[in-house]
Short mmCIF file of C-alpha atoms and ligand atoms in Angstrom, two decimals:
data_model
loop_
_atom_site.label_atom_id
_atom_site.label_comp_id
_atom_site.label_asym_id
_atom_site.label_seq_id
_atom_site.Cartn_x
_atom_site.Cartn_y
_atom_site.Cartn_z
CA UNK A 13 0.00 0.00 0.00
CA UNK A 14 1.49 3.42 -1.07
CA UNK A 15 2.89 5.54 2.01
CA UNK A 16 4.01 9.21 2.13
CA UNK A 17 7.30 9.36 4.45
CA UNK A 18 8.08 13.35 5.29
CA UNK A 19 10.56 14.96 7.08
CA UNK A 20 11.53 18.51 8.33
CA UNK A 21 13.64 20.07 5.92
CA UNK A 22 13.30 23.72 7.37
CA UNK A 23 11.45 26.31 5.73
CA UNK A 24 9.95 26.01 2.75
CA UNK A 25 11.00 28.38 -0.25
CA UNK A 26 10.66 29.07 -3.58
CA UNK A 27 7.22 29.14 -6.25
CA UNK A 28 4.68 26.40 -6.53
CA UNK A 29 2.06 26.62 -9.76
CA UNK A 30 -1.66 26.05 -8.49
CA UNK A 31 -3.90 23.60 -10.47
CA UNK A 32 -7.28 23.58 -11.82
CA UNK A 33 -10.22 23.40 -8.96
CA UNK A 34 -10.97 19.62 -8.39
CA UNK A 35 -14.63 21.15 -7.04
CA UNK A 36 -15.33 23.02 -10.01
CA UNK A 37 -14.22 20.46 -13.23
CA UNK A 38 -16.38 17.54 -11.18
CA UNK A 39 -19.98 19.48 -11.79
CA UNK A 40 -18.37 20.98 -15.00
CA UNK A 41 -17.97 17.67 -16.26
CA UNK A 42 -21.14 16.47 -15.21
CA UNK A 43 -22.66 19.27 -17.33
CA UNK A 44 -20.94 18.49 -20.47
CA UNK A 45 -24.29 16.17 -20.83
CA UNK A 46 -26.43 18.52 -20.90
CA UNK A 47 -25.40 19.54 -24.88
CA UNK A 48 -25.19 16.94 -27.97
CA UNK A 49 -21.81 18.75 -29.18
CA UNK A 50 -18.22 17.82 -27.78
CA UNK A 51 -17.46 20.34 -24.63
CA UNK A 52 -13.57 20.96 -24.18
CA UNK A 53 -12.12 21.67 -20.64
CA UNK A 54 -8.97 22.85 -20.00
CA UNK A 55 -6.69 23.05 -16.85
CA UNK A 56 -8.20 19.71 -15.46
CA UNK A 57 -6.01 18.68 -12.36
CA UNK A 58 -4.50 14.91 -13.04
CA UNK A 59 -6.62 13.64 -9.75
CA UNK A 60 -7.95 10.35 -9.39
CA UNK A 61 -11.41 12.20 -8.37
CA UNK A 62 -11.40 13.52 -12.69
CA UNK A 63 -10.60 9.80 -13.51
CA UNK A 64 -13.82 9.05 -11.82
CA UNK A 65 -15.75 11.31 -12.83
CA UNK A 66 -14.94 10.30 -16.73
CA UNK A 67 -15.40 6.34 -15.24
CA UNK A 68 -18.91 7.79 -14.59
CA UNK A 69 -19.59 9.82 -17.81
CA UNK A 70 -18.18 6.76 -20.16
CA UNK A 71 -20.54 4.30 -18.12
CA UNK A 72 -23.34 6.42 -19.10
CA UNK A 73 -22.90 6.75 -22.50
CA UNK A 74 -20.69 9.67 -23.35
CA UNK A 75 -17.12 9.34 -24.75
CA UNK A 76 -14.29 11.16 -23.54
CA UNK A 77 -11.21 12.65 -25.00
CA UNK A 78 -8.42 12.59 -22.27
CA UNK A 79 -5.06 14.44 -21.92
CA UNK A 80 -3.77 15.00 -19.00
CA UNK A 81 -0.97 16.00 -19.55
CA UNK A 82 -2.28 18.94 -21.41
CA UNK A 83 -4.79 19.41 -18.74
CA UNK A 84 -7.29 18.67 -21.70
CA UNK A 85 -10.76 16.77 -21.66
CA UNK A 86 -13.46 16.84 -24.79
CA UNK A 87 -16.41 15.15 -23.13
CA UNK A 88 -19.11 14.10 -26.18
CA UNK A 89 -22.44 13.16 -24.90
CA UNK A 90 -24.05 12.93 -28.61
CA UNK A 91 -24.89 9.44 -28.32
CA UNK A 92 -27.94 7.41 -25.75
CA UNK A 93 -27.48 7.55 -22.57
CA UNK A 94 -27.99 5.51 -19.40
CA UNK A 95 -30.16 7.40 -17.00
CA UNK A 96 -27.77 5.36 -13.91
CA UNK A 97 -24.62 5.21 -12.47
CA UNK A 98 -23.17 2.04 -11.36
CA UNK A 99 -23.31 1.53 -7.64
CA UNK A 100 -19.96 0.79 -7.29
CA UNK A 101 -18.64 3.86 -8.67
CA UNK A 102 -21.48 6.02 -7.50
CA UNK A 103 -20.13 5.00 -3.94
CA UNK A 104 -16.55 5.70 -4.69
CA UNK A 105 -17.23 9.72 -5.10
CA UNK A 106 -20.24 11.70 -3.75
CA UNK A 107 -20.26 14.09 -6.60
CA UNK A 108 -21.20 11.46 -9.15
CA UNK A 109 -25.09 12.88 -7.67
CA UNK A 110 -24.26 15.66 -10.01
CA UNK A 111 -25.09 13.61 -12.97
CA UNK A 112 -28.10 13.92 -11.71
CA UNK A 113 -29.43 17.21 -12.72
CA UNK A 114 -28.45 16.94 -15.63
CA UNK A 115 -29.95 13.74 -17.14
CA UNK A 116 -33.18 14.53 -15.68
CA UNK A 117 -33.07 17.49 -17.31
CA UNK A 118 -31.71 15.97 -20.66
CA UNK A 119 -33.96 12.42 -20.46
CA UNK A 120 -36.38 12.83 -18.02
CA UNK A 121 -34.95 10.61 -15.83
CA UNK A 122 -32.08 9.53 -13.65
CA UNK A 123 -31.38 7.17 -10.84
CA UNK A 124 -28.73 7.15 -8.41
CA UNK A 125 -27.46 5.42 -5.69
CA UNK A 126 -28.05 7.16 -2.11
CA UNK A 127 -24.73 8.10 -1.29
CA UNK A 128 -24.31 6.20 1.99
CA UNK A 129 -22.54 7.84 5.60
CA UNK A 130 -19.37 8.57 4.75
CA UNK A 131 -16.24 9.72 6.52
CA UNK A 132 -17.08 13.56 7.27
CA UNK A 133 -20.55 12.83 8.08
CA UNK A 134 -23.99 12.12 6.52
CA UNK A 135 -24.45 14.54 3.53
CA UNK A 136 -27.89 13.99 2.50
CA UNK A 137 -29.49 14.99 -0.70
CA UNK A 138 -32.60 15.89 0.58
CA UNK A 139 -32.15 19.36 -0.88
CA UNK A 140 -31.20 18.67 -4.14
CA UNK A 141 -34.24 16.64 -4.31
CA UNK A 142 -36.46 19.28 -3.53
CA UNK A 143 -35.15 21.03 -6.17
CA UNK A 144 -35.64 18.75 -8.66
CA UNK A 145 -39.28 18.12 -7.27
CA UNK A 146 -40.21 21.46 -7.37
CA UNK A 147 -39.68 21.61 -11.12
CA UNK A 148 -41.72 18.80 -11.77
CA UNK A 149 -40.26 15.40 -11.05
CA UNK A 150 -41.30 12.92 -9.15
CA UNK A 151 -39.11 11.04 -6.94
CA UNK A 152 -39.00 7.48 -5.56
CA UNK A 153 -37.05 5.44 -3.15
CA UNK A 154 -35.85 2.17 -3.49
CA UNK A 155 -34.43 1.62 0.06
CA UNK A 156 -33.80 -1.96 -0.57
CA UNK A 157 -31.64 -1.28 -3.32
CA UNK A 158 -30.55 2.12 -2.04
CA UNK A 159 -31.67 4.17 -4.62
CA UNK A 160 -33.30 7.42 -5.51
CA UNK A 161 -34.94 8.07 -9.03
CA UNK A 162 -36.33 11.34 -10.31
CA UNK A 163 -38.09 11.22 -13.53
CA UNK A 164 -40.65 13.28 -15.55
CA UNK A 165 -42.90 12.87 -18.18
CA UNK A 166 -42.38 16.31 -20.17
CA UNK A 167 -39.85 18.64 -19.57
CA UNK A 168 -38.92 20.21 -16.03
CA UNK A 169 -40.73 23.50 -15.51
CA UNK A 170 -39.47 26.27 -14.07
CA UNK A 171 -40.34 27.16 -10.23
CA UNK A 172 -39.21 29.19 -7.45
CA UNK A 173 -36.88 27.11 -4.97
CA UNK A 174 -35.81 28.07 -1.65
CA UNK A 175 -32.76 25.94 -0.14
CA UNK A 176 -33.17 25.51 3.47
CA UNK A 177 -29.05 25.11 3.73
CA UNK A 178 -26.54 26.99 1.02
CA UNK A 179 -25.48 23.83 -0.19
CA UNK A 180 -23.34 23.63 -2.70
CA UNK A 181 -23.81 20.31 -4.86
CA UNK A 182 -28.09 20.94 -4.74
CA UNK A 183 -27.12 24.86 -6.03
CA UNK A 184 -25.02 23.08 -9.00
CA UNK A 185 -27.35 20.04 -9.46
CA UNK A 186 -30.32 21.90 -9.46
CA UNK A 187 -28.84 24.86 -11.80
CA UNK A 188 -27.85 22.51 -13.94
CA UNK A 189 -31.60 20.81 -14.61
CA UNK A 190 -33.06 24.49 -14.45
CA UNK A 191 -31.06 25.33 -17.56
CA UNK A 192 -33.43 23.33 -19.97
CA UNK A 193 -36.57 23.48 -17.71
CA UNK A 194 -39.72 25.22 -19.63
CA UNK A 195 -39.42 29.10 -18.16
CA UNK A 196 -38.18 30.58 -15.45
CA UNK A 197 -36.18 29.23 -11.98
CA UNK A 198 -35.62 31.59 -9.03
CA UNK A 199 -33.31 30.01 -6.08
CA UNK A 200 -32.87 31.40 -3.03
CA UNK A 201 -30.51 30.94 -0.16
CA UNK A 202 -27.75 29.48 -2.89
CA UNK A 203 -24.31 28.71 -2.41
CA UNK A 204 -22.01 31.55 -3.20
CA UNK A 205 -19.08 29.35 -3.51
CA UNK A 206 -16.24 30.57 -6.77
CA UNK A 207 -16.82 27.14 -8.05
CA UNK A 208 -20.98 27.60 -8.42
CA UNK A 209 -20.03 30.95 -10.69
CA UNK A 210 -17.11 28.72 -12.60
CA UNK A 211 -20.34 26.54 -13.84
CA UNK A 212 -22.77 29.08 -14.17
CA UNK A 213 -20.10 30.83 -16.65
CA UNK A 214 -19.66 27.46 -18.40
CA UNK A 215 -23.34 26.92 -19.06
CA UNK A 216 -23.84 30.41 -19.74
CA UNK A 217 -21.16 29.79 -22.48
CA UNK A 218 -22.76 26.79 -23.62
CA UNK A 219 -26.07 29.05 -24.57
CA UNK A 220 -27.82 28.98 -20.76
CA UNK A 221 -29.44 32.14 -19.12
CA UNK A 222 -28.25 32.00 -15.29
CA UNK A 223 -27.64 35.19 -13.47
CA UNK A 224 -26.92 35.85 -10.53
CA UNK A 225 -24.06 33.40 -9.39
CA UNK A 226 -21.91 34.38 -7.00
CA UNK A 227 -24.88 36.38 -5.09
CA UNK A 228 -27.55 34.43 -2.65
CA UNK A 229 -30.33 33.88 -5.47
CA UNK A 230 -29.99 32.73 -8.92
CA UNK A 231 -32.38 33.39 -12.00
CA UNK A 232 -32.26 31.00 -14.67
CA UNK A 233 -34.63 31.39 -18.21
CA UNK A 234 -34.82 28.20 -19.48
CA UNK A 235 -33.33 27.52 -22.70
CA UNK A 236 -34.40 24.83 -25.31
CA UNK A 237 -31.16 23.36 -26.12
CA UNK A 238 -27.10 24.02 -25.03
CA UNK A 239 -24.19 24.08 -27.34
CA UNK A 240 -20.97 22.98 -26.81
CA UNK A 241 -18.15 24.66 -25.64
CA UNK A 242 -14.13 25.71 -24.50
CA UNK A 243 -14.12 26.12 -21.08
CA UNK A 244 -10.72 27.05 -18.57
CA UNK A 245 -11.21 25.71 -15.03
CA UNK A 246 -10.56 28.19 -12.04
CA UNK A 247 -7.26 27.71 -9.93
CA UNK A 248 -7.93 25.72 -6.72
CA UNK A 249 -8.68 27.77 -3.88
CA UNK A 250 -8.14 24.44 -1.63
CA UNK A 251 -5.10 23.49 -2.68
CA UNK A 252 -3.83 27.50 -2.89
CA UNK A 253 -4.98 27.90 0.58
CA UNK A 254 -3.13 24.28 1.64
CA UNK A 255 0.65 26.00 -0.30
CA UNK A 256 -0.46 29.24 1.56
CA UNK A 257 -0.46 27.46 4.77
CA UNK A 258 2.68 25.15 4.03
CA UNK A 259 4.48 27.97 3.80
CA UNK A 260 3.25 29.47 7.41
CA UNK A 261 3.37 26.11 8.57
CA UNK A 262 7.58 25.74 8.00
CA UNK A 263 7.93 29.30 8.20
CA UNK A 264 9.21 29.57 4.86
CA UNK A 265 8.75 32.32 2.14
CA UNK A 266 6.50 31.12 -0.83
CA UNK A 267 5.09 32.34 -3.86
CA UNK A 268 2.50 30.62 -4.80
CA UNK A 269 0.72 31.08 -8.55
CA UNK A 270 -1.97 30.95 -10.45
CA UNK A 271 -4.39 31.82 -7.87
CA UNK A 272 -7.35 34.15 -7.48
CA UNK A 273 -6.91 36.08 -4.23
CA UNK A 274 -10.72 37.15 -3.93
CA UNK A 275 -11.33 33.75 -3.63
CA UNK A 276 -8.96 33.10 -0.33
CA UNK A 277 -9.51 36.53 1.50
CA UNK A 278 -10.33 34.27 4.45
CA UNK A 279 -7.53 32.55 4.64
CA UNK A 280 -5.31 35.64 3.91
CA UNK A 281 -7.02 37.56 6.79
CA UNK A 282 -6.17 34.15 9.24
CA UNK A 283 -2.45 34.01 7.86
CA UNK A 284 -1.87 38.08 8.50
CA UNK A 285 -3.71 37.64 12.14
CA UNK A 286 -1.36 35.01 13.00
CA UNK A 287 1.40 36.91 11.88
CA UNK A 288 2.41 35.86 8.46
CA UNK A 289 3.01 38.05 5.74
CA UNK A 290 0.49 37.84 2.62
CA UNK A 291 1.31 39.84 -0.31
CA UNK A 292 -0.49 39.85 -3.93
CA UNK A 293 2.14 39.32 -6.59
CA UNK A 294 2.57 39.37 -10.18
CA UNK A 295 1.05 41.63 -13.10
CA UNK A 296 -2.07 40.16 -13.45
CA UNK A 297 -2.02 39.64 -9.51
CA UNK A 298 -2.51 36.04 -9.44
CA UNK A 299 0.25 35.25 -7.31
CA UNK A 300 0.19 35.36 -3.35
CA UNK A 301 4.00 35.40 -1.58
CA UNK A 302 3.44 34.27 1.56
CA UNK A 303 5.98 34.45 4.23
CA UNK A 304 5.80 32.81 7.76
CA UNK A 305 9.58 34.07 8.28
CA UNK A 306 8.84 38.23 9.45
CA UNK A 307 7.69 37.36 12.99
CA UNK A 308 6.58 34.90 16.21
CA UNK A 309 3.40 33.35 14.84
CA UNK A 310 0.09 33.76 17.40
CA UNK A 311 -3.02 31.80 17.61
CA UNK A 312 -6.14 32.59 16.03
CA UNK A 313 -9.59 31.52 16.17
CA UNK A 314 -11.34 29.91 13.58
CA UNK A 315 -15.42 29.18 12.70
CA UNK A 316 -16.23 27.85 9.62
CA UNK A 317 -18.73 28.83 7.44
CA UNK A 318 -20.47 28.62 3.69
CA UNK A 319 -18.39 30.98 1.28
CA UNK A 320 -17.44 33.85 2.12
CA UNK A 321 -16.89 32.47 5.29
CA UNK A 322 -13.66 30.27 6.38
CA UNK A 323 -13.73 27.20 4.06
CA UNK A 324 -14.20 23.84 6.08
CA UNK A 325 -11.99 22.11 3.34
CA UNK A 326 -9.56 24.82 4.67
CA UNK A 327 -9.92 23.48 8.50
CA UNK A 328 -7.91 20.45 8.96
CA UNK A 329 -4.64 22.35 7.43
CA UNK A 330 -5.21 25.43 9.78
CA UNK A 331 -5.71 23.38 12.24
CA UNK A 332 -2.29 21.64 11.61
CA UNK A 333 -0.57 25.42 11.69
CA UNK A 334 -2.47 26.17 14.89
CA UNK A 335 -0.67 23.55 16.76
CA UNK A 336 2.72 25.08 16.05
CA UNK A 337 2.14 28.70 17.18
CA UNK A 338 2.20 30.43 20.61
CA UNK A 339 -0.79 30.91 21.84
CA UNK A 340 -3.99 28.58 21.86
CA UNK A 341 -6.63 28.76 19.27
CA UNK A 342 -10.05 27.48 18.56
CA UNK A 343 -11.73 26.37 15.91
CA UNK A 344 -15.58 25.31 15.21
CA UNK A 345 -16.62 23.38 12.41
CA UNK A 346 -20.16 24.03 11.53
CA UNK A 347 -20.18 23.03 7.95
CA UNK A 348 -19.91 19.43 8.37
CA UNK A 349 -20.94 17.01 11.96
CA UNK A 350 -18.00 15.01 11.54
CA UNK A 351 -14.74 16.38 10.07
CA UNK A 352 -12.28 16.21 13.48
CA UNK A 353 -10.88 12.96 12.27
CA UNK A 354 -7.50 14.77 11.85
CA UNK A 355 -6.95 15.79 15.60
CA UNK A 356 -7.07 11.70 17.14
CA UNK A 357 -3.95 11.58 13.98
CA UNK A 358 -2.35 15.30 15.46
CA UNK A 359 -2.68 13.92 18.39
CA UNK A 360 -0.06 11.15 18.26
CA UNK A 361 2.61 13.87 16.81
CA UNK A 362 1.91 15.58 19.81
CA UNK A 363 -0.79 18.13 19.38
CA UNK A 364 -2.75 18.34 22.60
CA UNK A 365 -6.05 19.26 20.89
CA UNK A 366 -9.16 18.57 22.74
CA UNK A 367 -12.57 18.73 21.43
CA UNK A 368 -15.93 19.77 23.09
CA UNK A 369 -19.42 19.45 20.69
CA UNK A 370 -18.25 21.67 17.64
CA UNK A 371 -15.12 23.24 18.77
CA UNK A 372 -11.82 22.52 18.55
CA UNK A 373 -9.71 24.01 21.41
CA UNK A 374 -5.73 23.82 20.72
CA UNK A 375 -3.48 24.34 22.99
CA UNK A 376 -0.46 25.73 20.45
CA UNK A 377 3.40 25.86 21.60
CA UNK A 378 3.60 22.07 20.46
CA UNK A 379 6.79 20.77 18.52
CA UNK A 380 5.11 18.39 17.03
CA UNK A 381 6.94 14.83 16.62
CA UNK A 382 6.89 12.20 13.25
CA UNK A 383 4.49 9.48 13.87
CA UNK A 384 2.73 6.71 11.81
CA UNK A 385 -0.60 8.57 10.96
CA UNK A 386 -3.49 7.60 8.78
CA UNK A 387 -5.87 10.12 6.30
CA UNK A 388 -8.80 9.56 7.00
CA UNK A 389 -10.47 12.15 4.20
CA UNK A 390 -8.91 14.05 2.01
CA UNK A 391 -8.21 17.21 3.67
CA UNK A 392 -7.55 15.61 6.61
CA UNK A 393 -4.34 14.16 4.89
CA UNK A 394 -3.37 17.38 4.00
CA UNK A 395 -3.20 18.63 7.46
CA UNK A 396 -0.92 15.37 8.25
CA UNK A 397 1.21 16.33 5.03
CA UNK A 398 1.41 19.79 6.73
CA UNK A 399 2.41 18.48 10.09
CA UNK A 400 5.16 16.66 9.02
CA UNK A 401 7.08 19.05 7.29
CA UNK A 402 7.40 20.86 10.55
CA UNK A 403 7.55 17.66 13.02
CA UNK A 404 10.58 16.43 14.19
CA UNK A 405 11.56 13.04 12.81
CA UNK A 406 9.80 11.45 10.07
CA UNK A 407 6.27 11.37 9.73
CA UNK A 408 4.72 8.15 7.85
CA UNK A 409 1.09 8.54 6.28
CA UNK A 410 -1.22 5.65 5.21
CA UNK A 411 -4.17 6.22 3.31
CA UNK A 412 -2.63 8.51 0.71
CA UNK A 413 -5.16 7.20 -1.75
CA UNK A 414 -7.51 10.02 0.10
CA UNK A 415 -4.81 12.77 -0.09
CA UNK A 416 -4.26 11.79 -4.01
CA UNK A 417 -8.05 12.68 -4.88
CA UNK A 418 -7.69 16.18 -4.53
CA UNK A 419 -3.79 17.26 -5.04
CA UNK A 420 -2.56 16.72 -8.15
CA UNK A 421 1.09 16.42 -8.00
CA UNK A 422 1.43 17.22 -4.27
CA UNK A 423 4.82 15.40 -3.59
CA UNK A 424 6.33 16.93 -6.45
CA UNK A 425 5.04 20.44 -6.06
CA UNK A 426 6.31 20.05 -2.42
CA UNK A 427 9.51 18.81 -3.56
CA UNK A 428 9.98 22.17 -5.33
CA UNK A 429 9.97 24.21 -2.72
CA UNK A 430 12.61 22.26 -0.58
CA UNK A 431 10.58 19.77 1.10
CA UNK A 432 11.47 16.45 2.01
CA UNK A 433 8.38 14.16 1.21
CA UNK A 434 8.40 11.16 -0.83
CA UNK A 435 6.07 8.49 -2.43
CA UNK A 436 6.62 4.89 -1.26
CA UNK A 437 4.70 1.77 -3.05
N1 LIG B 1 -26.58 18.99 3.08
C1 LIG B 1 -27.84 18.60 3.42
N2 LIG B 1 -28.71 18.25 2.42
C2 LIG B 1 -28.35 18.29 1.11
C3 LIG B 1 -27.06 18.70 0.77
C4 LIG B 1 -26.18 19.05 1.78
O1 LIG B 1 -28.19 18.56 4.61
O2 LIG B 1 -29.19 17.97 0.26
C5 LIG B 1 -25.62 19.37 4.16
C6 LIG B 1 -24.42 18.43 4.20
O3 LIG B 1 -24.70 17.27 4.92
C7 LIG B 1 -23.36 19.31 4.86
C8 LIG B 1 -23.71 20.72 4.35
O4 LIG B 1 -25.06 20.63 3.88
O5 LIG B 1 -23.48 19.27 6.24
C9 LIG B 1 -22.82 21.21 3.23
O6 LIG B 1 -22.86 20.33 2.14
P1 LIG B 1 -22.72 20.80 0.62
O7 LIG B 1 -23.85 20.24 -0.14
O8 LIG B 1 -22.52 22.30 0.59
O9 LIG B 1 -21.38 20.11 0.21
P2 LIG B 1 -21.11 19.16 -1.04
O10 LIG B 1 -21.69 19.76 -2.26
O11 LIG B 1 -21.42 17.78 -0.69
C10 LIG B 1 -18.90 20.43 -1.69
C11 LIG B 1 -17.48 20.05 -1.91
C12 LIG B 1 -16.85 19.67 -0.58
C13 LIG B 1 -16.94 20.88 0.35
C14 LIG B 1 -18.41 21.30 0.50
C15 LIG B 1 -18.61 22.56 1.35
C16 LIG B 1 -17.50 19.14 -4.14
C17 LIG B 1 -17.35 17.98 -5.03
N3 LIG B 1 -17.41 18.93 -2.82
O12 LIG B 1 -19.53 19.26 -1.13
O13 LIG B 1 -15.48 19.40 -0.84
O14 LIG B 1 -16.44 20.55 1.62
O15 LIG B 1 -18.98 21.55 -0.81
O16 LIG B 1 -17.87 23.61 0.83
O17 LIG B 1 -17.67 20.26 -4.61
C18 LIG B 1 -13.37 18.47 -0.43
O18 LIG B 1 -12.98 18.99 -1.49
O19 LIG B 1 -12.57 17.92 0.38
C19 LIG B 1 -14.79 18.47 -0.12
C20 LIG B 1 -15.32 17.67 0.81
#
């Protein structure tokens, strides 16, 4: 099983490239069905999460171009489609739901799997179902088979739709089936999120009429039919925000590019209240240097919230820098009921963290210390990445196969700005 082994090297230093947003391509590609003509997307991260996703979109029907290399994808969907996704790879990645809008709104029907508990917590779909519902399908369970199938008889119509919770994959699933419902769909209480306007600029390339992304309601005039299109993929606030913190983390003195600062003001404003230097860089101003290095970092406290808020997928990693400051900190996770599964891991390097209902309370002043650690999700990995480049002794992490779904070409980008981490099969 493939291990990361890490090891303090000292402060990091030196420019790391960001990639394409993992959380924008995923619905992006999941749109592509909405047209008959090919739709090209460029700057798709190499993750396993975009292999996938096109393992999902070939076992429906459609027939996919692939270059990674180039960061290139030409989805075709001109062809019949199945309305379902396998189980099994429905259950490897939640956002295979976001097929979902989409084929309801292209066939008039789709089934999915119910995406089962999973490791930060229960993430229904209940709202994405009113959505759909609201516009005219009907849905059915099959809880023996653990299914959920919306279908309609004519086209979707257009309603108004209020979401009880800003969620993020029921804003993109149910933008996406508004696009070719009959008239017009209002939604209220939407996410904000950069990745809902990076699809809402996509479809509206691809012929739709959405306004309003980016704000709390979105109006969308239906449209009989979408085009295809050439679409870039935003940078990756995530993995921006994980460099950002790598380079607090060692103290070092990064510059980190191709990244949109408007979309990380949160975790700018944490970074400068600890004491880290943030400065925006380069002529188009897509570049944040970062320094850790100008003086004592301090604790800060942390609650996270739906954009613009502080992004949960940003907690783990802060978390990680937390432990290594003067000071103590807290930090409340309201997003998700279940995403501490990093601090029982920081704990064995040394951490001290306790937890109470929601909040995290860390004690800070730790040197933390290499142990054998496991990532448990995704960002929790990161954090344990993060960790160990400012533990002392090595730090061993199982489980990379999380950490691998979301960072495309972590060791090496690491490895260019002086850290020791490598890959072990
Ligand atoms: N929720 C409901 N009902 C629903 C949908 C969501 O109760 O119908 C709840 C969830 O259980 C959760 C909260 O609402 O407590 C937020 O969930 P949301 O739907 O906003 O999240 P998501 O669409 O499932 C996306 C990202 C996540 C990121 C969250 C929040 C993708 C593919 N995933 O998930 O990314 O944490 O938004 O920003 O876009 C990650 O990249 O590591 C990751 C988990």
């Amino acid at each position: 099983m493939a291990k990361f082994l890490v090891k303090n090297a000292g402060p990091l230093h030196g420019e790391v490239t960001i990639s394409g947003s993992k959380n924008s391509v995923l619905p992006i590609m999941a749109a592509a069905l909405l047209s008959d003509d090919p739709c090209t997307i460029l700057d798709v991260p190499a993750l396993s999460d975009v292999e996938v996703m096109c393992d999902i979109l070939e076992s429906i029907g459609a027939t996919i171009e692939k270059d990674y290399e180039a960061g290139k994808i030409v989805i075709d969907a001109n062809h019949e489609l199945r309305s379902e996704t396998p189980a099994e790879l429905g259950q490897r990645m939640r956002a295979s739901i976001l097929t979902m809008g989409p084929l309801l709104a292209r066939d008039g029907r789709t089934r999915a799997s119910l995406p089962g508990g999973c490791a930060i917590g229960a993430r229904p779909i209940d709202l994405h179902l009113k959505g759909f519902e609201a516009m005219g399908a009907e849905i059915i369970f099959d809880e023996e088979a653990g299914t959920v199938t919306a279908t309609t008889d004519g086209p979707l119509h257009g309603a108004r739709i209020y979401l009880d919770y800003p969620s993020v994959g029921a804003t993109e699933n149910i933008m996406a089936a508004a696009v070719l419902a009959e008239g017009q769909t209002i939604m209220e209480n939407v996410a904000q999120e950069p990745e809902i306007v990076d699809l809402a600029n996509y479809l509206n390339k691809m012929g739709a009429r959405v306004k309003g992304a980016g704000t709390d309601m979105i109006k969308i005039d239906g449209v009989k039919s979408l085009h295809g299109t050439e679409h870039n993929v935003i940078p990756d606030r995530i993995e921006t925000g994980t460099f950002m913190v790598a380079a607090a983390i060692t103290r070092g003195d990064v510059l980190v590019k191709n990244v949109v600062p408007d979309h990380v003001r949160p975790i700018i404003a944490k970074l400068i209240e600890c004491g880290c230097q943030v400065e925006e860089a380069g002529d188009d101003l897509d570049e944040l240097r970062v320094r850790g290095n100008i003086k004592e970092l301090k604790g800060t406290d942390i609650k996270t919230l739906p954009y613009p808020g502080f992004p949960t997928d940003m907690q783990s990693q802060f978390m990680a820098l937390l432990t290594t400051v003067h000071g103590s900190s807290t930090v409340i996770e309201t997003v998700f009921e279940n995403r501490y599964m990093h601090i029982g891991e920081l704990n064995r390097m040394g951490a001290g963290i306790r937890t109470e209902d929601k909040s995290a309370l860390i004690p800070g002043d730790v040197k933390l210390q290499g142990a054998q650690v496991v990532a448990t999700d995704l960002r929790a990995g990161a954090a344990l990445v993060l960790a160990g480049l400012a533990a002392e002794g090595e730090t061993e992490i199982f489980e990379i196969r999380h950490i691998e779904r979301g960072y495309a070409g972590l060791v090496e980008k690491l490895q260019g700005i002086g850290a020791d981490i490598r890959r072990v099969d």
